[in-house]
XYZ file of C-alpha atoms in Angstrom:
525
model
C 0.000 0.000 0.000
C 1.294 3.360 -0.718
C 0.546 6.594 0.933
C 0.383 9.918 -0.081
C 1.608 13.176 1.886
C 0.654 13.644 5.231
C 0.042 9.916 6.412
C -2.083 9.690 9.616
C -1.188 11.010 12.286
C -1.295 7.903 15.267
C 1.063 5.078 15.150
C 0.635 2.379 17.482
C 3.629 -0.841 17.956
C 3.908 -1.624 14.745
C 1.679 -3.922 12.131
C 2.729 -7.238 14.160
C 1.478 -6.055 17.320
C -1.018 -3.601 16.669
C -4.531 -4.509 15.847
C -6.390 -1.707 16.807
C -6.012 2.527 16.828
C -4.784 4.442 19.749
C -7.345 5.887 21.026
C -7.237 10.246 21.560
C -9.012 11.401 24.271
C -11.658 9.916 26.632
C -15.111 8.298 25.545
C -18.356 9.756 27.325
C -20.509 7.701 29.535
C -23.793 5.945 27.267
C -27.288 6.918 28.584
C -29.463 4.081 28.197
C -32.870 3.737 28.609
C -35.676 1.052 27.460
C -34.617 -0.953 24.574
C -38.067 -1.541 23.445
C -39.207 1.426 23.541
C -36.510 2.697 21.698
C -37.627 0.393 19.076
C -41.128 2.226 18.777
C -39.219 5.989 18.990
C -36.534 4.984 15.964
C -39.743 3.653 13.704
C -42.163 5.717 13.834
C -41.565 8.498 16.372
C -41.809 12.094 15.145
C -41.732 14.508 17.889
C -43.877 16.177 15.544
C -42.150 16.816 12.449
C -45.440 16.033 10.567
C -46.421 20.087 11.153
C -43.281 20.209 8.836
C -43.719 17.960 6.746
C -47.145 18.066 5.855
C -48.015 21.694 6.327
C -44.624 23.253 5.155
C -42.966 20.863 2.807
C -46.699 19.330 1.616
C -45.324 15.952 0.946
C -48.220 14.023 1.267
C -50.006 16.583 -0.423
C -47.255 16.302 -3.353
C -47.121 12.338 -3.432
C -51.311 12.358 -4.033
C -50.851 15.357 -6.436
C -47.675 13.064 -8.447
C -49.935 9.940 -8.308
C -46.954 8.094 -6.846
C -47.349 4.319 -7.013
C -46.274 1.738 -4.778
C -43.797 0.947 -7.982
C -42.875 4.430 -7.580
C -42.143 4.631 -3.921
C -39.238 1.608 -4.985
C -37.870 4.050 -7.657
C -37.408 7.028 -4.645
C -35.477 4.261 -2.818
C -38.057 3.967 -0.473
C -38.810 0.161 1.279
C -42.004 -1.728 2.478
C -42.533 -3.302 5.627
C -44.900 -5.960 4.728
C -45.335 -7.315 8.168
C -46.900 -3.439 8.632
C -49.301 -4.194 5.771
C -52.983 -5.452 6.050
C -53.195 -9.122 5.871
C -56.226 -9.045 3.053
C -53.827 -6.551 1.054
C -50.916 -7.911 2.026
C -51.633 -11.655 0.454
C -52.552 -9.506 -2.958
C -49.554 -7.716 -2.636
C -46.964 -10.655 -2.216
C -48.778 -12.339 -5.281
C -48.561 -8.974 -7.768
C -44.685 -8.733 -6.843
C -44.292 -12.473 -8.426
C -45.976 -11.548 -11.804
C -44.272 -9.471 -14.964
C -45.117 -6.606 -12.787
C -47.298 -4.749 -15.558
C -50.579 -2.433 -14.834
C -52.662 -5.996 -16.024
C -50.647 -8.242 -14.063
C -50.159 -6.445 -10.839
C -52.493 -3.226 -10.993
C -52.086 -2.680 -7.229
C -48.510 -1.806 -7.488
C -49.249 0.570 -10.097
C -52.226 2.462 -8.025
C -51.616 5.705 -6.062
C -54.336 4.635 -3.323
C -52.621 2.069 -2.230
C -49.454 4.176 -1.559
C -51.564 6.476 0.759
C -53.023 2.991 2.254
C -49.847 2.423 2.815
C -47.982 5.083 4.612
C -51.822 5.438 6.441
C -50.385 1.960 8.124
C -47.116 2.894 8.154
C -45.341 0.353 6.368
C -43.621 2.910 4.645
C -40.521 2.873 6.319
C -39.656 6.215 7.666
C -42.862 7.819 6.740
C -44.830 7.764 10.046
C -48.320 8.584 9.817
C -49.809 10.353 12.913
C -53.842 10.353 13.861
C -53.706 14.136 14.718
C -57.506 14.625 14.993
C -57.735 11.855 17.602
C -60.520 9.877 15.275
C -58.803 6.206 15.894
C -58.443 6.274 12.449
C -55.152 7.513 10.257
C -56.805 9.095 6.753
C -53.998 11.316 5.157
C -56.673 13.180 2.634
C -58.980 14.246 5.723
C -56.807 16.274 7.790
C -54.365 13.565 9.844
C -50.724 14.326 8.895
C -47.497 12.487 7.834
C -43.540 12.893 9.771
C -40.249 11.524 9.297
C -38.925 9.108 11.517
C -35.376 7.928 12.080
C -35.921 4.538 10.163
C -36.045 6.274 6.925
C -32.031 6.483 6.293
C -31.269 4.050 8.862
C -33.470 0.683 7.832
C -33.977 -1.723 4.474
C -36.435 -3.933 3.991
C -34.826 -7.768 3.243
C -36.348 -8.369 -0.254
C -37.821 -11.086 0.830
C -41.004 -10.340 -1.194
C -39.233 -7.852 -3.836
C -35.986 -6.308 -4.728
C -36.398 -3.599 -7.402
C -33.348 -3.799 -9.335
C -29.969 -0.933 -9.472
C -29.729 0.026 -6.003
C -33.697 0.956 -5.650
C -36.396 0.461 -2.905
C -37.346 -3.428 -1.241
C -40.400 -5.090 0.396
C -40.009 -7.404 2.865
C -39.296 -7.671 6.604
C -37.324 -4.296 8.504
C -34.040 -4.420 9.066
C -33.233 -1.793 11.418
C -29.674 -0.111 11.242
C -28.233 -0.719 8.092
C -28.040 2.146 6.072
C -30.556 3.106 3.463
C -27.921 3.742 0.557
C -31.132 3.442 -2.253
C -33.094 6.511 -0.803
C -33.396 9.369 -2.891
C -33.731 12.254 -0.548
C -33.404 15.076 -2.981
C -36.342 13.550 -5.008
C -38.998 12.559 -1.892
C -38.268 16.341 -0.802
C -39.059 17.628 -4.041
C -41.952 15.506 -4.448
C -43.774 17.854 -1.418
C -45.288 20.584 -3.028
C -43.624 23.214 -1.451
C -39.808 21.810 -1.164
C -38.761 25.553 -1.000
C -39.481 25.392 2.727
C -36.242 23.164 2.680
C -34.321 26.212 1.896
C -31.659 26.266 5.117
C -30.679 22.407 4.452
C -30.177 23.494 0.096
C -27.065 24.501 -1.502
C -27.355 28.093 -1.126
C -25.939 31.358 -2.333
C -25.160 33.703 0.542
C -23.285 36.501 0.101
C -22.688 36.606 -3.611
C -20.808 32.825 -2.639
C -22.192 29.240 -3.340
C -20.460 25.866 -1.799
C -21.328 22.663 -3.274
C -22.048 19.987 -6.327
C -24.074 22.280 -8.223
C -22.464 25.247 -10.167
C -25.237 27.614 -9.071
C -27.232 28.100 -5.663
C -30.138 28.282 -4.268
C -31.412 32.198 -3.833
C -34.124 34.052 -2.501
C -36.449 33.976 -5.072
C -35.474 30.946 -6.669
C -38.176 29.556 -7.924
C -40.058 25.826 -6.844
C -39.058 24.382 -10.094
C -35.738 25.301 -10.228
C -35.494 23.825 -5.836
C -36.729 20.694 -7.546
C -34.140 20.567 -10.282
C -31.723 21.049 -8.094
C -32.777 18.223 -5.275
C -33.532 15.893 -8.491
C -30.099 16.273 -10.118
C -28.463 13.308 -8.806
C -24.826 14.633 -9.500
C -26.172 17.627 -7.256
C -28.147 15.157 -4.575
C -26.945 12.026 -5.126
C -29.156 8.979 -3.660
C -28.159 7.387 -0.426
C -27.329 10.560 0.805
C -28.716 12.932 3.033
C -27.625 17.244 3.325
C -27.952 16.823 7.347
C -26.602 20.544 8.050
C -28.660 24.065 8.414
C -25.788 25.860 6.792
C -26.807 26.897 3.596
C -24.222 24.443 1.736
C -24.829 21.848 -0.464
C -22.858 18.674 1.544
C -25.185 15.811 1.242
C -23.495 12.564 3.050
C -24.058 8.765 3.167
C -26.371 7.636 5.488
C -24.988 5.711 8.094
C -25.399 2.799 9.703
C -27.171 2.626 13.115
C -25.808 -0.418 15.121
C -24.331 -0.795 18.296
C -23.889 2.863 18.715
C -22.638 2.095 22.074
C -18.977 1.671 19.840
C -19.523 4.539 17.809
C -18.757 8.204 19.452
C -17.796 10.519 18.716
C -21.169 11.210 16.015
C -21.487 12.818 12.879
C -19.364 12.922 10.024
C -17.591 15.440 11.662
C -17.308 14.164 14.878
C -19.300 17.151 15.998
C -21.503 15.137 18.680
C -19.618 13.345 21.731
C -22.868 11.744 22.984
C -25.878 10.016 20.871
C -29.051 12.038 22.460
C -26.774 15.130 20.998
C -27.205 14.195 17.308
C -30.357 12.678 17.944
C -32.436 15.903 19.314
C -30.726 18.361 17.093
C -31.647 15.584 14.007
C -35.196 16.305 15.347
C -35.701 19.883 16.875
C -33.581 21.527 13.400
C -32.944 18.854 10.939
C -35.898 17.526 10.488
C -37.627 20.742 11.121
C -35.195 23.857 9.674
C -37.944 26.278 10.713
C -36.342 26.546 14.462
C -33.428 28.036 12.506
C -36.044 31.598 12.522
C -36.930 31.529 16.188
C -33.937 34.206 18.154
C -31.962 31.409 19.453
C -31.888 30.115 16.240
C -31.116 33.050 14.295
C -28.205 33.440 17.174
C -26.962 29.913 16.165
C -26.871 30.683 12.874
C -25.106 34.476 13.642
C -22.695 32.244 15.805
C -21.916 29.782 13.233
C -21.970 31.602 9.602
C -22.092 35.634 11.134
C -23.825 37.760 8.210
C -24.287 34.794 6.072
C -26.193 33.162 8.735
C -28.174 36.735 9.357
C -29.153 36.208 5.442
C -30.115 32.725 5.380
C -32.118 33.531 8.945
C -33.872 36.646 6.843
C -34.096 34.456 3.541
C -35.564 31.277 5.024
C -38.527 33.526 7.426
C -39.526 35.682 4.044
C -39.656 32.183 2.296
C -42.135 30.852 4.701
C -44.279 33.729 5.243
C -44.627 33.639 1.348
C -45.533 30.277 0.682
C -47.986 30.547 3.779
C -46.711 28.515 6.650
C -47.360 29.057 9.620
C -47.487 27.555 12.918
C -43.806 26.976 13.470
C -41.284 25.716 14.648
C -43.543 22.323 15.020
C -40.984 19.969 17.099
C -42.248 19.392 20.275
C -39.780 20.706 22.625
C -39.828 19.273 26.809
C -36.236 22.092 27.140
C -35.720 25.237 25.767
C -34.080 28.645 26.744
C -30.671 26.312 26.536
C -27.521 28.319 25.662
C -28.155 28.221 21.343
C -25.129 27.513 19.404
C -23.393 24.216 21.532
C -23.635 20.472 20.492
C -25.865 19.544 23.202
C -28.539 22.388 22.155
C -27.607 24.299 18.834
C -31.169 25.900 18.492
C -31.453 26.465 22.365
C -34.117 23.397 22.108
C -33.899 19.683 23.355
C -36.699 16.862 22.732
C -38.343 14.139 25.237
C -34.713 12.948 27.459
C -36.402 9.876 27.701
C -37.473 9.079 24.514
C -34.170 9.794 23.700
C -32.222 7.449 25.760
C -34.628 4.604 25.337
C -33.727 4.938 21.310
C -29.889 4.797 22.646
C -31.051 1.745 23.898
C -32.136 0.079 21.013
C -29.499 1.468 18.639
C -26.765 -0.083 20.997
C -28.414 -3.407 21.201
C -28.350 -3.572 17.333
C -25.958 -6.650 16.268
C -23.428 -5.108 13.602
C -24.390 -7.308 10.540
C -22.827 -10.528 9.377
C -20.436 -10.261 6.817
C -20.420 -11.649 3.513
C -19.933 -15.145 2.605
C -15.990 -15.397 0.820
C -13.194 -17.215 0.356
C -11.465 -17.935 3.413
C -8.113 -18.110 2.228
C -8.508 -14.928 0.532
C -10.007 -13.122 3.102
C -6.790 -13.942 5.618
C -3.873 -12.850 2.935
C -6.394 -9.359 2.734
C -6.034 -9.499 6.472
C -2.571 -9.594 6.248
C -2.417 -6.833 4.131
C -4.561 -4.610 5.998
C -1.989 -5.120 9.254
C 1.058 -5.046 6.843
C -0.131 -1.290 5.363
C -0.889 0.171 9.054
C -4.790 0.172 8.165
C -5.203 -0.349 11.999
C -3.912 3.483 12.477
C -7.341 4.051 11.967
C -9.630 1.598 11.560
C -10.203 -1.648 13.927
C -9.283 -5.394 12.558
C -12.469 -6.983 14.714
C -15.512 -5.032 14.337
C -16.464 -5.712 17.546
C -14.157 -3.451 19.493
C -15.441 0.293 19.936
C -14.005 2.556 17.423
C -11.594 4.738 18.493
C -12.549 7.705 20.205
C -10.530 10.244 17.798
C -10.380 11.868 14.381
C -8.488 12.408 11.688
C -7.226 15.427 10.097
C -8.303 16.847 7.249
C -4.845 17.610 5.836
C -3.968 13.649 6.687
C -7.266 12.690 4.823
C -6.700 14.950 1.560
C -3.550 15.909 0.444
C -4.996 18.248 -1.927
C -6.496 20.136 0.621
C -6.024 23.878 0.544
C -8.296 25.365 2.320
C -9.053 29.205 1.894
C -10.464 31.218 4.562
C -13.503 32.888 4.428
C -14.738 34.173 7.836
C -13.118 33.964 11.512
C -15.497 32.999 14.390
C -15.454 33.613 17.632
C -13.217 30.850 19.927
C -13.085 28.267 19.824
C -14.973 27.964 16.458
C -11.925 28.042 14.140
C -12.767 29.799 11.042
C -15.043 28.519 8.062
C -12.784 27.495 5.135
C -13.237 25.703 2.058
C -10.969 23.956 -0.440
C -11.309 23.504 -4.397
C -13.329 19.869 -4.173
C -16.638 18.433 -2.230
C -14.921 16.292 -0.289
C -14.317 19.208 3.024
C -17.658 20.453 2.044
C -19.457 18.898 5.136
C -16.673 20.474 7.487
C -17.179 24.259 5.716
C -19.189 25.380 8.447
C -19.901 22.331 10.603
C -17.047 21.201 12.592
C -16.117 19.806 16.157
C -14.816 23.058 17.068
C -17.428 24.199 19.010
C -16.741 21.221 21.161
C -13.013 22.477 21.085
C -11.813 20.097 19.102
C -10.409 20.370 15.356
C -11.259 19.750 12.214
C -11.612 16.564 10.838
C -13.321 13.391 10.157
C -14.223 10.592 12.948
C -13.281 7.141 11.933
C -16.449 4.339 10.412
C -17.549 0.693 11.005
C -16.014 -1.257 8.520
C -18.902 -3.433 8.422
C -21.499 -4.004 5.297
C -18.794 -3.397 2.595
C -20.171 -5.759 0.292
C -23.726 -3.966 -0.117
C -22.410 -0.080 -0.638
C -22.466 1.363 -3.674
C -20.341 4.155 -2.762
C -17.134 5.025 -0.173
C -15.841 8.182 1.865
C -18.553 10.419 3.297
C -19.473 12.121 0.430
C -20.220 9.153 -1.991
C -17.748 10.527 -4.275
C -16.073 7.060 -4.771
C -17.748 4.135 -6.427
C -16.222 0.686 -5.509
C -13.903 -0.516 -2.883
C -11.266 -1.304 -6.040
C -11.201 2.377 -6.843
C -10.944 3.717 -3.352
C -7.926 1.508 -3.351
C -6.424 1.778 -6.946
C -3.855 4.356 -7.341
C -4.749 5.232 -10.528
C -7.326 7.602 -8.117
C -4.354 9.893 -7.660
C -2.405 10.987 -5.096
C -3.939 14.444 -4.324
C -7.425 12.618 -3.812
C -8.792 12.254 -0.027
C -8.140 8.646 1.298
C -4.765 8.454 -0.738
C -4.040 5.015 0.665
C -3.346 2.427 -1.953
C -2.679 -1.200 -3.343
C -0.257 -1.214 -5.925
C -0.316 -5.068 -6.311
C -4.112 -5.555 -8.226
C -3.879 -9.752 -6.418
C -3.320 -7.947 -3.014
C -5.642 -5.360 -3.826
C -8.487 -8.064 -4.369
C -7.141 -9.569 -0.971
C -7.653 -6.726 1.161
C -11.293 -6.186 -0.509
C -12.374 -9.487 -0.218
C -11.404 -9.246 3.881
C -12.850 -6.253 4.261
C -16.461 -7.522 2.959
C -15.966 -10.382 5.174
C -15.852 -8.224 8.248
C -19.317 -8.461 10.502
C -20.947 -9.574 14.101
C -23.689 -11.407 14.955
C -26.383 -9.995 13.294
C -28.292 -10.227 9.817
C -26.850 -11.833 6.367
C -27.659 -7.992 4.754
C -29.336 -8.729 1.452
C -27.519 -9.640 -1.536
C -24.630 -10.186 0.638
């Protein structure tokens, strides 16, 4: 293996002895609460998100208007949970997904009521359908309401009754935790009728500047079509990805796995969270519901984070809303507030339901990490070899199992192309927003672990599930584990660390899709 300019930073013994990363710094203790009602919180809890997402984004409103099929929720990436589905319905569906699939053959899969059917019994995974008039009975066209839930990036269904083909949506039985790398995001967003109300989480341009995929932001008066161009350009968006940050640039990033989470501070792709109920209530009280972002400790997290370009997006994003008539926000339901905006543990100044949060800690720790895939044995242990040989275990662990290390990594270790320019200095400790030619620091532009006083850079993964991704780093940008690997890449291009040898190259690959736990065969694995 060869390595570019600025190898990482921690050594350890030396490949014979060392299996694992030192570890920098000290882990932080794991609130747990219920397990099983975690389970109930990651599937289909909201905290009331559906005020967002039905009266400000309009999604159900879009998917009735777009006549979305249950053929066409597969094509968003989207996946079934049969066991969810009515067992009348449920028999016609298994026996439609068996046939040639045409309007004749399996007309059910091709009819828009039964999509509404069923997210109304949430089987829809991640779309959680709420009974907000208190009726006993969930009907979407009547006034009840539809929210995200965690499950929707974080959960497949097995196939088991269908696998629509090239990385697309299943239907089957839930398998919570492993990423959802078929979603497409950008497209369910701009599938609500009013996707504009997305604005903060877009690729903007503030300040006569625009950081991102696309050549061109977002602006004031951009219109809906061209917010829906943008979120369905998948070279802009790209699908198993997910633009997580309120910062006005466009830095979608792989969703993640969610198993034993116990293993897996610090969180975020920027390390930016040391403890799980961190990520998890600002997911909910901002991500999942930007309009917090116009509320004053909002609009001082955003002055904290971005200054005058936060000011604009804060000014941008409220004339946006009162436009397109929403009203009623932020929707969240909130059990803290008045918090100091602008820290980890409360960026808006808002926190939700402590409990509900620590039971979902709960359940994402007891998560088995998946099995790995089925390979050659022999293979696998030369590829093990190789991995010790080439000081992989600076960064990443040989057994799965172990917690990974509490640390992270550099962004001038990561990239050797990086050259970042500065473009505004915050107050300590936030060091200053910078950004480099390339996507791949584009996450890190504004959002960092600074505000935690740490630095910049990127917390090491599970190397678990290898064999089912369709994409590698945190931005996607690389398509197989042979190219992340093959020099040919370059040597100015982040993760710069190579096989030259294409028979040891296939080694290390091969071991690295055989690494897993206890859990789940993942599909087509």
């Amino acid at each position: 293996m060869s390595f570019a300019a600025g190898a990482m930073l921690w050594r350890g013994a030396g490949p014979a002895q060392q299996t694992r990363p030192a570890v920098e710094g000290l882990r932080r203790p794991f609130l747990r609460g219920d397990a099983a009602a975690g389970q109930e919180v990651f599937r289909f809890e909201t905290f009331g998100n559906e005020g967002f997402w039905t009266g400000a984004v309009r999604l159900p409103q879009g998917i009735m208007d777009e006549q979305i099929s249950p053929l066409g929720l597969l094509e968003l990436g989207m996946h079934i949970d049969i066991e969810s589905v009515d067992k009348k319905l449920r028999k016609k569906l298994e026996h439609q997904f068996q046939t040639d699939l045409s309007k004749k053959q399996a007309p059910l899969l091709h009819d828009p009521d039964v999509t509404i059917a069923l997210i109304e019994a949430n089987a829809v995974v991640g779309f959680a359908a709420k009974d907000v008039d208190g009726d006993g009975r969930v009907d979407l066209r009547n006034g009840d309401k539809m929210g995200i839930s965690c499950a929707i990036c974080h959960t497949v269904a097995d196939g088991s009754v269908y696998q629509m083909p090239g990385n697309r949506g299943a239907v089957g039985k839930r398998l919570d935790g492993l990423g959802t790398w078929s979603i497409d995001v950008g497209g369910i967003i701009a599938t609500g009728l009013n996707s504009r109300a997305f604005y903060p989480n877009l690729q903007l341009e503030l300040g006569g500047m625009t950081i991102g995929r696309a050549p061109k932001g977002i602006r004031r008066h951009s219109s809906e079509a061209e917010v829906d161009a943008y979120l369905r350009n998948k070279d802009y968006y790209p699908r198993g990805t997910f633009d997580e940050t309120n910062d006005g640039v466009g830095n979608s990033v792989q969703n993640t796995p969610l198993f034993r989470q116990d293993l897996a501070d610090p969180y975020g792709s920027a390390g930016e969270f040391e403890r799980l109920q961190d990520i998890s209530s600002a997911s909910f009280s901002q991500n999942l519901d930007p309009t917090a972002l116009v509320t004053p400790p909002g609009r001082k997290f955003l002055e904290l984070r971005a200054g005058p370009h936060g000011e604009e997006l804060a000014d941008n994003y409220e004339a946006i809303l009162q436009e397109t008539g929403v009203t009623g926000y932020p929707f969240v339901h909130v059990t803290e507030h008045g918090l100091p905006p602008g820290h980890a543990t409360s960026p808006t100044g808002r926190r939700v339901d402590a409990k509900k949060l620590a039971d979902m800690n709960a359940y994402l720790a007891d998560l088995p990490i998946p099995a790995g895939a089925k390979v050659d044995p022999a293979a696998a242990a030369r590829g093990k070899q190789v991995f010790l040989a080439e000081n992989c275990t600076d960064c990443h662990n040989v057994d799965p199992l172990e917690p990974l290390p509490y640390m992270l990594v550099d962004l001038h270790a990561l990239w050797p192309g990086y050259l970042p320019k500065e473009l505004l200095v915050r107050k300590p400790s936030l060091v200053p927003i910078a950004d480099s030619p390339g996507i791949y620091d584009d996450k890190l532009v504004v959002v960092d672990a600074s505000d935690r006083s740490a630095f910049r850079g990127i917390p090491p993964v599970f190397l678990v599930d290898l064999a089912r991704k369709p994409f590698f780093l945190h931005d996607a940008s690389v398509p197989t584990l042979d190219s992340l690997f093959d020099p040919g890449r370059g040597e100015q291009e982040p993760h710069p660390f190579y096989v030259e040898d294409a028979e040891e190259r296939a080694d290390l690959i091969t071991f690295l899709k055989s690494l897993g736990g206890p859990g789940v065969q993942p599909p087509g694995t």
